[in-house]
mmCIF file of C-alpha atoms in Angstrom:
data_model
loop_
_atom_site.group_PDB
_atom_site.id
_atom_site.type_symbol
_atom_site.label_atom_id
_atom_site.label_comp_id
_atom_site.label_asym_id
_atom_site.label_seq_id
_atom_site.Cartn_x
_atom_site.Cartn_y
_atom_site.Cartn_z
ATOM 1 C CA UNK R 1 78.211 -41.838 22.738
ATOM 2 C CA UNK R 2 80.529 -43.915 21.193
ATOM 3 C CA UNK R 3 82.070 -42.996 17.927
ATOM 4 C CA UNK R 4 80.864 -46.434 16.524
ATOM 5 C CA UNK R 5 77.546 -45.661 17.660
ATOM 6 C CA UNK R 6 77.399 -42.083 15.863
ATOM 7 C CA UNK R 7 78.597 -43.542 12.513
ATOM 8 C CA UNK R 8 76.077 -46.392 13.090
ATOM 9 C CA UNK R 9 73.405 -43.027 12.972
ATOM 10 C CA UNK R 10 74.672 -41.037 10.554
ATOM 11 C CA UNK R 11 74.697 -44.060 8.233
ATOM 12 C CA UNK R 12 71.007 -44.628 9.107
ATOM 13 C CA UNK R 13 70.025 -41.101 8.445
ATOM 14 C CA UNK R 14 71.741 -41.000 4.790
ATOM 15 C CA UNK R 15 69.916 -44.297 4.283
ATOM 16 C CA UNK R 16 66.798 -42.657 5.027
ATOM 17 C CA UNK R 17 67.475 -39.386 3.146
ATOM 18 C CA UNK R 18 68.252 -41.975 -0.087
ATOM 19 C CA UNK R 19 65.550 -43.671 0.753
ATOM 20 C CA UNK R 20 63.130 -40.615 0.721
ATOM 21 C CA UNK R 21 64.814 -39.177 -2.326
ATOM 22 C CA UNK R 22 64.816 -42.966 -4.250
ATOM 23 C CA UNK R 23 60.440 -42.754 -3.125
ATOM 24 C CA UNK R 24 60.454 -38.649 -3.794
ATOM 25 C CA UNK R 25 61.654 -38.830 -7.107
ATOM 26 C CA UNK R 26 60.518 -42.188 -8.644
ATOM 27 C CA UNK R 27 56.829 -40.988 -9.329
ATOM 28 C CA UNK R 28 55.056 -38.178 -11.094
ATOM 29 C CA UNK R 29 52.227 -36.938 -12.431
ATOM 30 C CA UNK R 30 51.336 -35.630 -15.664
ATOM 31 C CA UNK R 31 47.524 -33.576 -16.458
ATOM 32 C CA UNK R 32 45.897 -33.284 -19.079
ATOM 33 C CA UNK R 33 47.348 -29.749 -20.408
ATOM 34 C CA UNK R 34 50.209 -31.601 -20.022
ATOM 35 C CA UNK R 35 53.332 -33.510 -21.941
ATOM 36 C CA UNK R 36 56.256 -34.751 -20.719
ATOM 37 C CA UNK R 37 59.415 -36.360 -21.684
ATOM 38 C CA UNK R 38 61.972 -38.250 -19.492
ATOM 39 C CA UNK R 39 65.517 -37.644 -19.095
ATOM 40 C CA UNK R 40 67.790 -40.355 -18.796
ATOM 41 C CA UNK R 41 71.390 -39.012 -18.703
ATOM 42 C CA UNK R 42 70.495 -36.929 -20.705
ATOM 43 C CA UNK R 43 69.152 -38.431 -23.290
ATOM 44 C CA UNK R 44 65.803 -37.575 -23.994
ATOM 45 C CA UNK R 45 62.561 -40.432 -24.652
ATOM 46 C CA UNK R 46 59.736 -40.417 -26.457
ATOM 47 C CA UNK R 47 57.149 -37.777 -25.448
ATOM 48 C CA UNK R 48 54.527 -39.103 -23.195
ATOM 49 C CA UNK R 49 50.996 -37.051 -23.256
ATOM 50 C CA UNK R 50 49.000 -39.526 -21.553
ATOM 51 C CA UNK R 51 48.086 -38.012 -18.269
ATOM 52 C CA UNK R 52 48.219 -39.944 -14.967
ATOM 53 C CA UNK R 53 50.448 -40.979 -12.465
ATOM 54 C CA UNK R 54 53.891 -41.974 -13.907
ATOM 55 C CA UNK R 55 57.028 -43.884 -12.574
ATOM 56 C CA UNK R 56 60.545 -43.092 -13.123
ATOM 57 C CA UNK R 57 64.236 -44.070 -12.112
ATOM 58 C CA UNK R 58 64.973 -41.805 -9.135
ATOM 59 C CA UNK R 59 66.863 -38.405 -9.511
ATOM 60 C CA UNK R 60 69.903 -38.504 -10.756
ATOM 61 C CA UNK R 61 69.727 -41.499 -13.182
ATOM 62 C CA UNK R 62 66.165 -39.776 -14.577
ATOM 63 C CA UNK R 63 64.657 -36.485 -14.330
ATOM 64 C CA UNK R 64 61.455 -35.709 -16.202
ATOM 65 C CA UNK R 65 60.714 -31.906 -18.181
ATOM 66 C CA UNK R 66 57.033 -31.147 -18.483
ATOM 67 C CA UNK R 67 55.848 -28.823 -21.240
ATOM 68 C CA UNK R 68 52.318 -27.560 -21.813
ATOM 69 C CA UNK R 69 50.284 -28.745 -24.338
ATOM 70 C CA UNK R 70 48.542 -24.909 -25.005
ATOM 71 C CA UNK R 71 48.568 -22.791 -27.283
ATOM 72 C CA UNK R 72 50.701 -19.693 -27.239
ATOM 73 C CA UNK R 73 50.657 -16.589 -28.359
ATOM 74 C CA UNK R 74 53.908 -14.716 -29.578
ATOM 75 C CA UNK R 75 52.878 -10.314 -29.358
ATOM 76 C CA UNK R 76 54.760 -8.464 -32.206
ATOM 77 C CA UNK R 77 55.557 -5.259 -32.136
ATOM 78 C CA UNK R 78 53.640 -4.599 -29.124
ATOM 79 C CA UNK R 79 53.186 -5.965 -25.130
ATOM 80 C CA UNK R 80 49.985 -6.143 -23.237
ATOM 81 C CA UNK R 81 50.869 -5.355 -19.536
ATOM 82 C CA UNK R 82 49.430 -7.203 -16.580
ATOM 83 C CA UNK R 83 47.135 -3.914 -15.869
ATOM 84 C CA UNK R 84 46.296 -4.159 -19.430
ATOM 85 C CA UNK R 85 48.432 -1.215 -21.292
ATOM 86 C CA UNK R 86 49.290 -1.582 -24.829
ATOM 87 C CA UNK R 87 53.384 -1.024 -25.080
ATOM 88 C CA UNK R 88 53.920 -0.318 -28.265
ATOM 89 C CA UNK R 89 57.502 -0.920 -30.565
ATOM 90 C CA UNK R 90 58.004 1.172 -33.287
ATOM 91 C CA UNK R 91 61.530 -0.106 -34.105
ATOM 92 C CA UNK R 92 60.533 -3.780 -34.499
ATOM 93 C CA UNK R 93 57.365 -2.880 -36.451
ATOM 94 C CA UNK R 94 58.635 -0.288 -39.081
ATOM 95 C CA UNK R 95 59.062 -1.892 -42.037
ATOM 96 C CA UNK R 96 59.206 -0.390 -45.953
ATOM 97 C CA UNK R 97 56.812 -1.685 -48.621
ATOM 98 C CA UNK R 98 57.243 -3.048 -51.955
ATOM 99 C CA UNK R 99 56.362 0.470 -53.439
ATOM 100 C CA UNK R 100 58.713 1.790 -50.943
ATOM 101 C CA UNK R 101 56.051 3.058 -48.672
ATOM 102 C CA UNK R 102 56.783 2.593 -44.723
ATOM 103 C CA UNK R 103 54.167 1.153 -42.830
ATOM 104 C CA UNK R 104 53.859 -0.262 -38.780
ATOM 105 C CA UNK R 105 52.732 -4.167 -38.772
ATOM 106 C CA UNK R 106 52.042 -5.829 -35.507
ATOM 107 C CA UNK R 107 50.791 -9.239 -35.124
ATOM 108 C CA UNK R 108 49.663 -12.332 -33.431
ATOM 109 C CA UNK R 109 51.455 -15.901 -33.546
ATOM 110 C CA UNK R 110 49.685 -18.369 -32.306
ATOM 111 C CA UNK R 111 51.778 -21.663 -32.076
ATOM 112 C CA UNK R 112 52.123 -25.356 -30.081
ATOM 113 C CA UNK R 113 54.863 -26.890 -29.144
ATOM 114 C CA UNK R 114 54.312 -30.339 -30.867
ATOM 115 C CA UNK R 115 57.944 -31.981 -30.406
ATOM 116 C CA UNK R 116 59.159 -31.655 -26.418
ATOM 117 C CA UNK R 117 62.586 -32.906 -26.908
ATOM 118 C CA UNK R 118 63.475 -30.921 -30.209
ATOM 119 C CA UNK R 119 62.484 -28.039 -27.865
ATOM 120 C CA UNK R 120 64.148 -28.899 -25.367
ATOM 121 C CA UNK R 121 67.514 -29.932 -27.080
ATOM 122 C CA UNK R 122 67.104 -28.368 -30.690
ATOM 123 C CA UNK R 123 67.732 -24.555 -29.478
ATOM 124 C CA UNK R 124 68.921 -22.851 -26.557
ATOM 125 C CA UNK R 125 65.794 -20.691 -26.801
ATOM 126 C CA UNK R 126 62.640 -21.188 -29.503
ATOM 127 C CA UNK R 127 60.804 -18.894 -28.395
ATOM 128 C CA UNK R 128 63.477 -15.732 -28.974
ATOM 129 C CA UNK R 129 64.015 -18.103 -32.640
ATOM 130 C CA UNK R 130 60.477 -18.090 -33.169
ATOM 131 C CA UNK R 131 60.172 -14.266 -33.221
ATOM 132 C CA UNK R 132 63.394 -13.796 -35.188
ATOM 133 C CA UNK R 133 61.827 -16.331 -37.749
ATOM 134 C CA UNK R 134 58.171 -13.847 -37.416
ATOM 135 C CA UNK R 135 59.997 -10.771 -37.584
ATOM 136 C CA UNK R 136 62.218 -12.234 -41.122
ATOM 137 C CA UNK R 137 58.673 -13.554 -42.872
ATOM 138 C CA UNK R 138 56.426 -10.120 -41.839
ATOM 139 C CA UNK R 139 59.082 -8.431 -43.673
ATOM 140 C CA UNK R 140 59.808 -10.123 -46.129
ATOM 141 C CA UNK R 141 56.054 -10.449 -47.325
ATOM 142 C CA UNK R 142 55.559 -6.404 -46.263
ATOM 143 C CA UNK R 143 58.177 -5.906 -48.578
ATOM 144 C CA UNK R 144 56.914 -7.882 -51.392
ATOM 145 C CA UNK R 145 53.442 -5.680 -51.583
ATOM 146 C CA UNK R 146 52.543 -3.046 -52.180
ATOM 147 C CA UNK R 147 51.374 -0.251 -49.269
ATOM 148 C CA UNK R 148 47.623 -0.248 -50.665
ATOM 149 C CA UNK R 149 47.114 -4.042 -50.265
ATOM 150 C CA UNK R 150 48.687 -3.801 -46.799
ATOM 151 C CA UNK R 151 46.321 -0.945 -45.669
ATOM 152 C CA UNK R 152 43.164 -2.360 -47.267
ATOM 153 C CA UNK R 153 42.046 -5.512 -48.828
ATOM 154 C CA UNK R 154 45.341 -7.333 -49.149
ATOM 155 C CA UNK R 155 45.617 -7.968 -45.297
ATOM 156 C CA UNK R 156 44.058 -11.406 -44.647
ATOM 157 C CA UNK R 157 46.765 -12.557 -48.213
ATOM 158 C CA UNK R 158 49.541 -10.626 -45.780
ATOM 159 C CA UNK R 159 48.801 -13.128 -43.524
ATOM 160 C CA UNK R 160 48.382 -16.258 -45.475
ATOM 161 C CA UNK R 161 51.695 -15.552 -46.898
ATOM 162 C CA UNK R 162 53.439 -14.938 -43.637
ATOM 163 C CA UNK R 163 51.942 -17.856 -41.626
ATOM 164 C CA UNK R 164 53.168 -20.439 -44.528
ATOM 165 C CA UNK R 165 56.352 -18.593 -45.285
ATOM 166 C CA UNK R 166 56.985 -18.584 -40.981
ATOM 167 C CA UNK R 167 55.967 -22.178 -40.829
ATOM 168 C CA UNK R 168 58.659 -23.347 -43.462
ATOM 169 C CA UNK R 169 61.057 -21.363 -41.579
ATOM 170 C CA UNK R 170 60.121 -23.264 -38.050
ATOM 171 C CA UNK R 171 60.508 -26.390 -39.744
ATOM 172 C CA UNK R 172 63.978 -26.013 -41.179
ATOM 173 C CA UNK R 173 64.887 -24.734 -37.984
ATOM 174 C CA UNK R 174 63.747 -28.046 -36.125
ATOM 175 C CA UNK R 175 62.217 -26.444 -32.930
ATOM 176 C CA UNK R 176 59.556 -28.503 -32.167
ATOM 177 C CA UNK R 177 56.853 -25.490 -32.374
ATOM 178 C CA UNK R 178 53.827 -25.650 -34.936
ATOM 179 C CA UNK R 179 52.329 -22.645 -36.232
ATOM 180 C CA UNK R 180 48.315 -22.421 -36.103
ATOM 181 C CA UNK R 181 47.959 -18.763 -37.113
ATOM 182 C CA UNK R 182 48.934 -15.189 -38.171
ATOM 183 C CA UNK R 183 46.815 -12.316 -37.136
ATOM 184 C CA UNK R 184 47.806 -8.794 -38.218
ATOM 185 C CA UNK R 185 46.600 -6.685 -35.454
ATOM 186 C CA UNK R 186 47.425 -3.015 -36.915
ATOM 187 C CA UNK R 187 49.104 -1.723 -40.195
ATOM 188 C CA UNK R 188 48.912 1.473 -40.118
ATOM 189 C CA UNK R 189 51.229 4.582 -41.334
ATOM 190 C CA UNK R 190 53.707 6.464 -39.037
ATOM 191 C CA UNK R 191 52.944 10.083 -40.249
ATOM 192 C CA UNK R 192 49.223 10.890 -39.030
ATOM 193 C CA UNK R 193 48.845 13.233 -42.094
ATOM 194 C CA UNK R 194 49.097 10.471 -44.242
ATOM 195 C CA UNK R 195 47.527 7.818 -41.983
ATOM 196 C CA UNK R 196 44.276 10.059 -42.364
ATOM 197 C CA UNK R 197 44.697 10.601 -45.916
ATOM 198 C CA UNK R 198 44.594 5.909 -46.422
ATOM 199 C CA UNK R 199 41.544 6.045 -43.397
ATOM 200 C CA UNK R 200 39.597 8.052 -46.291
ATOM 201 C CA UNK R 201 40.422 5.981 -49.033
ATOM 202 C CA UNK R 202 39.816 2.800 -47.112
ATOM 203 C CA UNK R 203 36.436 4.156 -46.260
ATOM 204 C CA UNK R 204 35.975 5.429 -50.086
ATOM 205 C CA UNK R 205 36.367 1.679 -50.943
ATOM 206 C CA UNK R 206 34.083 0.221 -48.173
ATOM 207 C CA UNK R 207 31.330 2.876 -49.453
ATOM 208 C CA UNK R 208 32.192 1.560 -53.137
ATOM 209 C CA UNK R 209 31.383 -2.003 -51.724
ATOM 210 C CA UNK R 210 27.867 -1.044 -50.200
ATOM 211 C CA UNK R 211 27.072 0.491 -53.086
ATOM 212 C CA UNK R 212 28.207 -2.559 -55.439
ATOM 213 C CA UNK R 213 26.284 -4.637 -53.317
ATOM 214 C CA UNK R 214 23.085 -2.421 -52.917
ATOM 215 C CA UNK R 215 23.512 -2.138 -57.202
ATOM 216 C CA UNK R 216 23.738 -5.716 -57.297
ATOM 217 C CA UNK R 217 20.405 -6.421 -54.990
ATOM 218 C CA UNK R 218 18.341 -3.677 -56.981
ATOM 219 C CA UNK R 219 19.508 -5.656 -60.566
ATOM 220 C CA UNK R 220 18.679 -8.980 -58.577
ATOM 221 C CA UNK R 221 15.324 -7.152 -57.895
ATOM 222 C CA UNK R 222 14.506 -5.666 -61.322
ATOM 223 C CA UNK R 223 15.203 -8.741 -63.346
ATOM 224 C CA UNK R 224 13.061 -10.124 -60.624
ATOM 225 C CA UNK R 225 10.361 -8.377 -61.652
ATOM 226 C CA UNK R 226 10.960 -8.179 -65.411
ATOM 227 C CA UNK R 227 10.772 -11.996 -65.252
ATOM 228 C CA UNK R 228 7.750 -12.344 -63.133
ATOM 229 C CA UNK R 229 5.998 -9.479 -65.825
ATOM 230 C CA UNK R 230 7.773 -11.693 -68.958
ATOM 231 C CA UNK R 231 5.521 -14.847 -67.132
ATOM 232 C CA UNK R 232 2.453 -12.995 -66.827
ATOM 233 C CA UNK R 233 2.467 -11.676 -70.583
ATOM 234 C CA UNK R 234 3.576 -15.158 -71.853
ATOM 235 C CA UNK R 235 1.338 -16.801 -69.584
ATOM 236 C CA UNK R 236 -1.430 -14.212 -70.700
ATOM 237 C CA UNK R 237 -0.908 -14.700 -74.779
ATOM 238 C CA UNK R 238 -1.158 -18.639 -74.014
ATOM 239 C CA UNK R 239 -4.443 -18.287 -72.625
ATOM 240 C CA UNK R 240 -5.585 -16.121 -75.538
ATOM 241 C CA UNK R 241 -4.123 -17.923 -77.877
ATOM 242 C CA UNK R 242 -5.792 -21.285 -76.445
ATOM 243 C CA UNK R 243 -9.631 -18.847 -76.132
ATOM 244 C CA UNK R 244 -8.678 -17.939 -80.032
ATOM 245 C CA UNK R 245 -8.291 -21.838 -80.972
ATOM 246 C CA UNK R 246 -11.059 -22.694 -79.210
ATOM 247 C CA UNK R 247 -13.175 -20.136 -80.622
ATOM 248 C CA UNK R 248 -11.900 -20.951 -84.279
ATOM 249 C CA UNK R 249 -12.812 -24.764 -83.114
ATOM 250 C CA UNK R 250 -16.320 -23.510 -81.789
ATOM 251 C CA UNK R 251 -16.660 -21.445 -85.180
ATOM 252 C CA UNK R 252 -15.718 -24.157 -87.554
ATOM 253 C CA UNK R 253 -18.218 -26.534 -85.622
ATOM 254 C CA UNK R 254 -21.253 -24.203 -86.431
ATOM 255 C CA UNK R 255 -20.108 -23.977 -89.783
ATOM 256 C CA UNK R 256 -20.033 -27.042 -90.219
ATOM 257 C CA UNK R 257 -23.510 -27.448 -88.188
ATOM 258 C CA UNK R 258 -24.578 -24.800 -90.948
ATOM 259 C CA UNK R 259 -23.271 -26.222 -94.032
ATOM 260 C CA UNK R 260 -24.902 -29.646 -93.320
ATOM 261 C CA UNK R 261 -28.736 -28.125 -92.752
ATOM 262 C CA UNK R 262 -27.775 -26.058 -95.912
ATOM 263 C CA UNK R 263 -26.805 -29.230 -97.676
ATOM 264 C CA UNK R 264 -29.995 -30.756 -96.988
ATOM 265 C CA UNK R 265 -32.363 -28.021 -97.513
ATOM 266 C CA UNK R 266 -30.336 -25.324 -99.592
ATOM 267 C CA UNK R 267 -33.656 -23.122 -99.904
ATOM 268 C CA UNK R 268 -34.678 -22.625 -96.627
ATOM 269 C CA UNK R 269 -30.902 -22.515 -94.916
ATOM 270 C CA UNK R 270 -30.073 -20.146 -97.499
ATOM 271 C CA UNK R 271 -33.524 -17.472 -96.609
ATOM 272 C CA UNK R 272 -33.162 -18.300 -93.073
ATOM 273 C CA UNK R 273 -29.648 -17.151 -93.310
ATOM 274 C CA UNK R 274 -30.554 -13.560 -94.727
ATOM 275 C CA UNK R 275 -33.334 -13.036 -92.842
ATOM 276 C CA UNK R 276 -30.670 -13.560 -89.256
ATOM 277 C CA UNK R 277 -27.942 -11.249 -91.048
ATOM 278 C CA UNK R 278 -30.429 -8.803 -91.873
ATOM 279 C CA UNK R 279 -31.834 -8.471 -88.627
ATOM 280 C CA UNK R 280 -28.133 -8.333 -87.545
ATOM 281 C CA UNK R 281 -27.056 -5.723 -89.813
ATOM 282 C CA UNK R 282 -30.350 -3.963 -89.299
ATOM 283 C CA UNK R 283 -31.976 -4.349 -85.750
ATOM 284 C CA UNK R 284 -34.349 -1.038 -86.180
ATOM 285 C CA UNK R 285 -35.290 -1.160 -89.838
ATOM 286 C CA UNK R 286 -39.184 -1.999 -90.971
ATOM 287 C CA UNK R 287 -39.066 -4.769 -94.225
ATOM 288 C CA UNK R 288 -41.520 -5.107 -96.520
ATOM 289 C CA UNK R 289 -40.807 -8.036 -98.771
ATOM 290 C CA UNK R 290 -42.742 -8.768 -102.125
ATOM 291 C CA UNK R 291 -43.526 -12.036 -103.377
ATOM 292 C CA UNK R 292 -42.930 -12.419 -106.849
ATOM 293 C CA UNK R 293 -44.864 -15.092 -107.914
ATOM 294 C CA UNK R 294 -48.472 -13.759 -106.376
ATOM 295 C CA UNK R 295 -47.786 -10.627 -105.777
ATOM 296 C CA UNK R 296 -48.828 -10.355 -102.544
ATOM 297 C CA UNK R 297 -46.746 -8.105 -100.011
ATOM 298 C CA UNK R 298 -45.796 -8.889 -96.457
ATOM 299 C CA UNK R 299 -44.763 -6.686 -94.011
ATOM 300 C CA UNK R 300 -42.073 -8.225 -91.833
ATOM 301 C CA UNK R 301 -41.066 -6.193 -88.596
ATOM 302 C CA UNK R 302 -37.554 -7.708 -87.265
ATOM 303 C CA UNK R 303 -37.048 -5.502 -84.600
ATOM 304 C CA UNK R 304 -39.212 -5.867 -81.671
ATOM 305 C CA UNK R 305 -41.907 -9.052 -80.636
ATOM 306 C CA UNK R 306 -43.175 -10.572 -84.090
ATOM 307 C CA UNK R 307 -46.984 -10.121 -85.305
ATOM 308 C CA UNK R 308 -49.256 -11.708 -87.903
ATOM 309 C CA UNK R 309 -48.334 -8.742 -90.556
ATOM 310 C CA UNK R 310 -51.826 -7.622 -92.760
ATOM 311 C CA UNK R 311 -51.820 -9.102 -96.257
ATOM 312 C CA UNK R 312 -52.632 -7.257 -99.221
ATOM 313 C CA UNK R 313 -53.492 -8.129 -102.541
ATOM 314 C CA UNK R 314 -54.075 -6.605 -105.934
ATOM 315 C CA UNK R 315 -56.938 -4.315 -106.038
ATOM 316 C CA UNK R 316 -57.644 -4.561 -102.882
ATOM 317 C CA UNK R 317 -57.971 -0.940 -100.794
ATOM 318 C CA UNK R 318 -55.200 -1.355 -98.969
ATOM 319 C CA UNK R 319 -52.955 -0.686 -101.723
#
């Protein structure tokens, strides 16, 4: 072979290799947990999170850096190993309260990395910068309260406080990483003495808080009640007080029915009137009532069925 003939193939060959690199490295693809961002010389484009099949300028003019689009979570203070052990550290978690207490806080970062090419480009390594930047705000607001808030109540303010004070720090720091949440995991004391002593009071103030709330359902209860009686009595002197009216009403009307058959025969009203009160007053009693004028005496029985009463007269022998 000819040394003409060899250069001839070796030329070929490279031709082919640049040809297969050129077709290799002109197309990619991105998916849908996926964003990527294209490197031309180094200088970095605009993200693209569109997924699909994407063409490039072949390697080395462009080069493309995939990221995910997940979220993340950044372990504090602790590591969960792949067979599922809890690592604990002590050193990074120890931290001194406001009241100069000293407490362990681990927590939970979620984040997103929402600008690729100020991660990329913005730090040699955000994640390491984004647990400096957890580690600074935990502190800071652990050191800031006091140790009963961090043990007790105060925990879900620990972490407001620490997510915005950790997200202002991220964005001065121009990383390209968002942070969704703070979770505190465990705060708990290192001496087990004294951890016991805070379980007791923490369950002192839970028991205060069932009993606040079972206090506040028996008052709900009671006045309840107390209203439901307060209806029935006022409900119950309304209809006695509309019976009384309408008895006055009925009372007035028979007066009235009275006072007009009196008008127009006084005399007879007025002996039929003591006749009905004295058989009232008197339901057993036997009257005998003398008539003035003749003299003649009637016995009148008001009690019991009425009868034609004897008459006597003067000098008769009934006398």
């Amino acid at each position: 072979m000819t040394t003409k003939r060899l250069l001839s193939i070796i030329g070929v060959s490279i031709a082919g290799l640049i040809v297969l690199l050129v077709i290799a490295t002109s197309w990619y693809t991105v998916d849908e947990s996926e964003q990527a961002i294209v490197i031309t010389f180094g200088d970095a484009g605009d993200p693209i999170t569109e997924p699909g099949l994407k063409f490039k300028m072949p390697w080395p003019i462009q080069q493309v850096e995939k990221l995910s689009k997940e979220t993340f979570s950044l372990q504090f203070g602790y590591q969960q190993t792949s067979d599922g052990e809890i690592v604990s550290y002590d050193d990074e978690t120890k931290m001194i309260t406001g009241d100069d207490n000293i407490v362990l806080a681990d927590l939970v970062v979620q984040w997103r990395i929402t600008n690729p090419r100020d991660y990329l480009f913005n730090s040699e390594d955000p994640r390491e910068l984004l647990h400096s930047a957890t580690s600074a705000s935990i502190r800071s607001v652990i050191g800031s309260s006091k140790i009963d808030d961090a043990l007790t109540s105060g925990k879900a303010e620990i972490e407001a406080t620490t997510r915005d004070l950790l997200a202002d720090l991220v964005t001065k720091y121009d990383i390209g990483i968002t942070v969704l949440s703070v979770n505190l995991q465990d705060v708990e004391l290192p001496n087990e003495e004294v951890r016991q002593a805070f379980t007791a009071v923490r369950d002192a103030e839970e028991q205060k808080n069932i009993k606040v709330n079972q206090a506040g359902r028996y008052e709900n209860q009671r006045l309840g009640e107390a209203n439901g009686e307060k209806d029935a009595i006022i409900s119950n002197a309304t209809g006695e007080k509309i019976a009384r009216i309408e008895q006055a009403r009925g009372d007035v009307a028979l007066f009235n029915e009275l006072y007009e058959e009196y008008a127009q025969n006084k005399d007879i009203t007025r002996d039929r009137l003591v006749l009905e009160t004295l058989e009232a007053v008197l339901p057993n009693a036997q009257l005998y009532i003398m008539n003035e004028n003749t003299g003649n005496m009637t016995y009148l029985p008001l009690a019991g069925p009425r009868t034609t009463p004897p008459v006597a007269t003067e000098g008769s022998d009934n006398e």
